[in-house]
Each structure stands twice: as C-alpha cells, then as structure tokens.
Amino acid sequence: MTDASNTVSAKDRVLIFDTTLRDGEQCPGATMTFEEKLEVADMLDAMGVDIIEAGFPIASDGDFEAVSAIAGRIRRASVAGLARAIPADIARAGEAVRHAAKPRIHTFVSTSPIHLQYQMRKSEEEVLEIIARTVTQARNLVDDVEWSGMDATRTPIDYLCRAVETAIKAGATTINLPDTVGYATPDEYRAMFRAVRERVPNADKAIFSAHCHNDLGLAVANSLAAVEGGARQVECTINGIGERAGNAALEEIVMALRVRGDVMPYDTGIDATYLMRASKAVSSACSFPVQYNKAIVGRNAFAHESGIHQDGMLKHQQTYEIMTPASVGVTKTSLVMGKHSGRAAFRSKLKEMGYELGDNQLEDAFTRFKALADRKKHVYDEDIEALVDENLATARDRVKLVSLTVIAGTRGPQRAMLKLDVDGRVTAEEAEGNGPIDAVFNAVKAIVPHEAVLELYDVHAVTEGTDAQAEVTVRLSHDGAAVTGRGADPDTLVSSCKAYLAALNKLVARGSRVHAQAAE
C-alpha cells in the first residue's frame, strides 16, 4: 500500500507543533473547558505530537492554569506557552511552563510594514531591539525558545533576514516564519524559507518552522512547500480549527507526508491511527462538527457512492483509496451492539473505538446506551460515539435536562413543558413559541434567564433510518464571546434542547451574566 511508513534519515524528521489548544481555541465559539484541554493534551501526547502549544498564559488566569497543568502532566512532548514580545508576557509564560519536562517559550512580534505602521507603531530598528531584548529574556528562563515574525510573508526579505539573525543571536532555537493572514502561495513560501536559510548567518543553529492560515485554502499546501524549502517544524491544528478560516490541518499534513513519501521523504513520528480519535475528541470538546467531505477524518472520506467507484472498490481497494481507513483509525461500522449487550461487551466496544472511561463514566454511558438500544432497532458505532461524546462533554454541567414534553402540529401555538436540574435543584417551566424548537428554547430561557443570541442552529442525522439519532449544533453569542454546543438523541427536539443547554453551560462556565432561577 502507498500509505506504508517511509524509512528516512534523521535529518528528514519533521517536528509536529500542535497549536489546537492555543490558535485553535481562538476560533470563535471553540473555547474549551479546563478539563477538555487536559483531555486533548493527553491525546496529542499519546499520538506523538512533538510540541504542544498549550495556551497564551498572559491572556487570563484560566489560560495560565491550563498551561501550567498541562506542563505538569505531559512527559513526552515539549509544552509551549505563547508570549508577545513584552517582558510581562514572557515572564508569565516562563512561570506557566516551568514544571514541564521540556518547557518552551514561544514569543512573537510583527515584522511586516503594515503591522509596524498601524499595529506596532514602531520603526524597524526599534523592533530589532525588542527582538534582541525579549528573546534573551526568554532564553534566560528556558533553553528552548521559539521566535516568530508575525506576518512574515508580507515582510521585505532583507528586513526579515535581519530580524531572524537578531533572534538567533539572542538565543532562539526555533525560527517560525508564519503566513499569518493566509496570503502566500506555495512557490512564494518555499522560496522565502530557502532565501532566509541561505542568507542568515548561523541559520543552521535553529530549526525553521511553518505556521500557515487557510484564508485562501492553501494552508496545507504552503506548509508542505515550506518543508521542501527547509522547514523542519510544521505548526498545525486538529481538524484545521483556528482564527478566521483556520490553520493547516494536522491530519492532512501527516497523511500527505506519509502517503506521498515518494516525493516528500519526511517522517513525522505521529501514530496516524490516533487521527480519527483526535478529530472526534477536538470536535466534541469544541462542539465544532467536522464537515462531511473533510479530508482524512470527514464522514465521507472513505465513503463511495458512485457506481463506478463502488465497482472499482469491489474489485480492488486501491482503485479509489490511496490509504486504508484503518491507517487513520477508522473502524468499519458494525451492528453487534444492542439491548442484550452487557457491560463487558460495551467496555470492549468502547476500547476498540478509542475510549477509556472511568467506572462512573462507564456506568453512566452504559445506562444511556441501554436506554438508546431500547429505542433503536440497530445501534451503530456512530450512535455510541455520539452518546459517549455527549456524556463526556456534559459530565460537569451545572444545568442538565430532566424531562421535556412538546405539543406541536398544525394547530398552534406550540408549547414546551420542561424540567431542568440546576445545581442539583429541579425547576419546571412551560413556554410557547413560534414552532416547537422556539418553544423549547423559550422554556430554557425562562428557567435560565440570559441575553445570549442564537447564531446557529444545525441538525443532521448521525446514521441512516427513521430512528436515527439527530445531532444538533447550537451556537450562542454574548458580550462578544461565541460558544457552541452539541446534543444527540433520536428525538430531534430533545437533542435540540441538549445542544442549547450545552452551549448555555459553556456561557455559565465563562462567567457570563447568566443566572439560574431558583426552584419555586
């Protein structure tokens, strides 16, 4: 098969720098809880990520605590904290990662003319002084310092070389030249790396890194071009989440290098069988659904509907698949689980699917599974995934669904009768609405008053059939913050309520002006 591992020399090793927990979390609505960040970090470490950028410690106390906790628990990967070229930022980042087995401070400053003029309001010489001073400060705190020239692709090459030379002299061990606004083309990006590496004295003393955004849909292509230009670190995120159109997708970079080792002989060290599991973990934590046609980890990535494609697949798998589903951790959907399945079989199925649950989590998930099996004829792997992901995501929620009854039909108004558990106290409320969904959401708002605005309501079936679970995604925004929640249930109205509550709980966790009404 063409997806076999390639034997390459040590010099061709490409480091994977994952910034899901930092740049990825900056994606509107993708904020993760403290516990979710720890779970994702553990997954990244297990799959072989070389550097985990755990957060931006100066941004908030919560970010600092998360970076510090991740630094204290991760033993294999390096743990990086991001810092602006400001002494207080660097000191805070150093404090956050000091317990890491392999601590890194990642500091950045703008270098492009447009950034210097309108954002930094500094001269080129002033910025060079800032680079020298702050990189030296970081190097005095840790041995591993990464420096980034923000908006490098729109920076004149002569000045970019001066900035890089200054950073290396001050002690930077990694030089990142990001395509911050997703502006570059692959040829331009490749040429930039080659030029900087050829022109900067002592360039061989640092590892060069690529960090690409996907504004023009070129993030992965640019990242691969950078590797051809001499970069030996690629910064990316699971599912490509991140600012604006997102970052380069880790799973796409890893599999592109693996499958096309004939033209790109580089090794990443990533265990690709974790890719699907990691994708689902991040999607669940962020409540961001993965598009069906997403490369590598999308629902349709290994689906074939065309008659010609199906005929070819039946004759030989490689006719239309350049990698095996198993190589990225995709298991074939099975129908072996049902209402007669016991705990041992359920635990075994979860382990096969990549889930390791504690005893209490397992018991709760098993109870939900049995209830689902009583309602559905067939329980698919996707059903179990939706059930467990929801169970993990809502385990610490303050507001939980107890019961829901909805009166709907052509004769309005539609009415919802709802009971919620708010901090251990059950509250009931009835509300009308312009349709059953509106009635349900109005009932929630009556129990948990808030001013959040509904920005997105999306529903799709998890599996086929009229008894398929409906998976609903809801996005709420409040005071400039956007959060997303997901819920799954064979009843679309119930899954809608669960999704709305999931988003609302995230707002509560963020300390927004959301308060629960006391039970009468």
PDB file of N, CA, C and O in Angstrom, residues 32 60 66-67 94 96 151 154 157 228 231 280 284 293 297 322 345 405 409 417 426 450 475:
ATOM      1  N   MET A  32     -12.620  25.800  25.006  1.00  0.00           N
ATOM      2  CA  MET A  32     -12.695  24.531  25.738  1.00  0.00           C
ATOM      3  C   MET A  32     -12.633  24.782  27.236  1.00  0.00           C
ATOM      4  O   MET A  32     -12.052  25.771  27.688  1.00  0.00           O
ATOM      5  N   SER A  60      -5.326  35.123  30.438  1.00  0.00           N
ATOM      6  CA  SER A  60      -6.268  35.037  31.556  1.00  0.00           C
ATOM      7  C   SER A  60      -5.704  34.090  32.602  1.00  0.00           C
ATOM      8  O   SER A  60      -4.795  33.302  32.324  1.00  0.00           O
ATOM      9  N   ALA A  66      -4.373  26.390  32.865  1.00  0.00           N
ATOM     10  CA  ALA A  66      -4.415  25.264  31.931  1.00  0.00           C
ATOM     11  C   ALA A  66      -3.025  24.938  31.397  1.00  0.00           C
ATOM     12  O   ALA A  66      -2.625  23.761  31.348  1.00  0.00           O
ATOM     13  N   VAL A  67      -2.270  25.962  31.011  1.00  0.00           N
ATOM     14  CA  VAL A  67      -0.902  25.732  30.518  1.00  0.00           C
ATOM     15  C   VAL A  67      -0.052  25.106  31.613  1.00  0.00           C
ATOM     16  O   VAL A  67       0.704  24.147  31.372  1.00  0.00           O
ATOM     17  N   GLY A  94       6.977  31.827  31.090  1.00  0.00           N
ATOM     18  CA  GLY A  94       8.020  31.050  31.751  1.00  0.00           C
ATOM     19  C   GLY A  94       7.542  30.411  33.032  1.00  0.00           C
ATOM     20  O   GLY A  94       7.866  29.259  33.327  1.00  0.00           O
ATOM     21  N   ALA A  96       4.442  29.588  33.661  1.00  0.00           N
ATOM     22  CA  ALA A  96       3.435  28.567  33.337  1.00  0.00           C
ATOM     23  C   ALA A  96       4.062  27.241  32.902  1.00  0.00           C
ATOM     24  O   ALA A  96       3.524  26.173  33.209  1.00  0.00           O
ATOM     25  N   ASP A 151       3.348  37.899  10.386  1.00  0.00           N
ATOM     26  CA  ASP A 151       3.128  38.412   9.035  1.00  0.00           C
ATOM     27  C   ASP A 151       4.426  38.373   8.225  1.00  0.00           C
ATOM     28  O   ASP A 151       4.703  39.265   7.406  1.00  0.00           O
ATOM     29  N   ARG A 154       4.538  38.915   4.363  1.00  0.00           N
ATOM     30  CA  ARG A 154       4.380  40.260   3.790  1.00  0.00           C
ATOM     31  C   ARG A 154       5.490  41.192   4.282  1.00  0.00           C
ATOM     32  O   ARG A 154       5.337  42.414   4.288  1.00  0.00           O
ATOM     33  N   ILE A 157      12.179  40.774   2.311  1.00  0.00           N
ATOM     34  CA  ILE A 157      13.104  39.694   2.647  1.00  0.00           C
ATOM     35  C   ILE A 157      14.357  40.201   3.359  1.00  0.00           C
ATOM     36  O   ILE A 157      14.877  39.534   4.257  1.00  0.00           O
ATOM     37  N   GLU A 228       9.678  21.587   1.944  1.00  0.00           N
ATOM     38  CA  GLU A 228      10.575  21.463   0.792  1.00  0.00           C
ATOM     39  C   GLU A 228      11.615  22.583   0.788  1.00  0.00           C
ATOM     40  O   GLU A 228      12.726  22.415   0.283  1.00  0.00           O
ATOM     41  N   ALA A 231      12.074  23.968   6.058  1.00  0.00           N
ATOM     42  CA  ALA A 231      11.433  23.960   7.376  1.00  0.00           C
ATOM     43  C   ALA A 231      11.412  22.535   7.914  1.00  0.00           C
ATOM     44  O   ALA A 231      11.139  21.595   7.169  1.00  0.00           O
ATOM     45  N   LYS A 280     -12.304  13.467  16.591  1.00  0.00           N
ATOM     46  CA  LYS A 280     -13.575  13.390  17.314  1.00  0.00           C
ATOM     47  C   LYS A 280     -13.468  14.050  18.694  1.00  0.00           C
ATOM     48  O   LYS A 280     -14.411  14.705  19.149  1.00  0.00           O
ATOM     49  N   SER A 284     -15.683  17.214  19.641  1.00  0.00           N
ATOM     50  CA  SER A 284     -16.586  17.141  20.788  1.00  0.00           C
ATOM     51  C   SER A 284     -16.292  18.245  21.797  1.00  0.00           C
ATOM     52  O   SER A 284     -17.201  18.905  22.303  1.00  0.00           O
ATOM     53  N   ASN A 293     -17.164  16.185   3.983  1.00  0.00           N
ATOM     54  CA  ASN A 293     -16.154  15.925   2.966  1.00  0.00           C
ATOM     55  C   ASN A 293     -14.762  16.373   3.374  1.00  0.00           C
ATOM     56  O   ASN A 293     -13.890  16.556   2.536  1.00  0.00           O
ATOM     57  N   VAL A 297     -10.448  12.803   7.873  1.00  0.00           N
ATOM     58  CA  VAL A 297     -11.299  12.485   9.018  1.00  0.00           C
ATOM     59  C   VAL A 297     -12.774  12.798   8.792  1.00  0.00           C
ATOM     60  O   VAL A 297     -13.590  12.611   9.697  1.00  0.00           O
ATOM     61  N   ILE A 322      -6.377   5.708  -1.540  1.00  0.00           N
ATOM     62  CA  ILE A 322      -4.917   5.802  -1.511  1.00  0.00           C
ATOM     63  C   ILE A 322      -4.359   5.509  -0.119  1.00  0.00           C
ATOM     64  O   ILE A 322      -3.150   5.513   0.074  1.00  0.00           O
ATOM     65  N   ALA A 345     -19.085  -6.298  27.195  1.00  0.00           N
ATOM     66  CA  ALA A 345     -19.076  -6.092  25.744  1.00  0.00           C
ATOM     67  C   ALA A 345     -19.056  -4.608  25.415  1.00  0.00           C
ATOM     68  O   ALA A 345     -18.373  -4.174  24.483  1.00  0.00           O
ATOM     69  N   THR A 405     -41.443  17.670  27.322  1.00  0.00           N
ATOM     70  CA  THR A 405     -42.638  17.299  26.574  1.00  0.00           C
ATOM     71  C   THR A 405     -43.015  18.476  25.691  1.00  0.00           C
ATOM     72  O   THR A 405     -43.050  19.617  26.151  1.00  0.00           O
ATOM     73  N   GLY A 409     -47.593  20.664  16.023  1.00  0.00           N
ATOM     74  CA  GLY A 409     -48.531  20.301  14.963  1.00  0.00           C
ATOM     75  C   GLY A 409     -49.051  21.525  14.240  1.00  0.00           C
ATOM     76  O   GLY A 409     -48.592  22.654  14.469  1.00  0.00           O
ATOM     77  N   MET A 417     -43.033  21.818  27.741  1.00  0.00           N
ATOM     78  CA  MET A 417     -43.045  21.651  29.192  1.00  0.00           C
ATOM     79  C   MET A 417     -41.706  21.040  29.591  1.00  0.00           C
ATOM     80  O   MET A 417     -41.399  19.904  29.216  1.00  0.00           O
ATOM     81  N   VAL A 426     -34.289  20.829  40.900  1.00  0.00           N
ATOM     82  CA  VAL A 426     -35.134  20.680  39.713  1.00  0.00           C
ATOM     83  C   VAL A 426     -36.147  21.814  39.624  1.00  0.00           C
ATOM     84  O   VAL A 426     -36.836  22.131  40.597  1.00  0.00           O
ATOM     85  N   HIS A 450     -31.106  34.673  30.329  1.00  0.00           N
ATOM     86  CA  HIS A 450     -29.835  35.099  29.741  1.00  0.00           C
ATOM     87  C   HIS A 450     -30.116  36.012  28.557  1.00  0.00           C
ATOM     88  O   HIS A 450     -31.252  36.129  28.084  1.00  0.00           O
ATOM     89  N   ARG A 475     -25.085  27.511  18.354  1.00  0.00           N
ATOM     90  CA  ARG A 475     -24.079  28.496  18.727  1.00  0.00           C
ATOM     91  C   ARG A 475     -24.771  29.702  19.347  1.00  0.00           C
ATOM     92  O   ARG A 475     -25.688  30.277  18.764  1.00  0.00           O
TER      93      ARG A 475
END
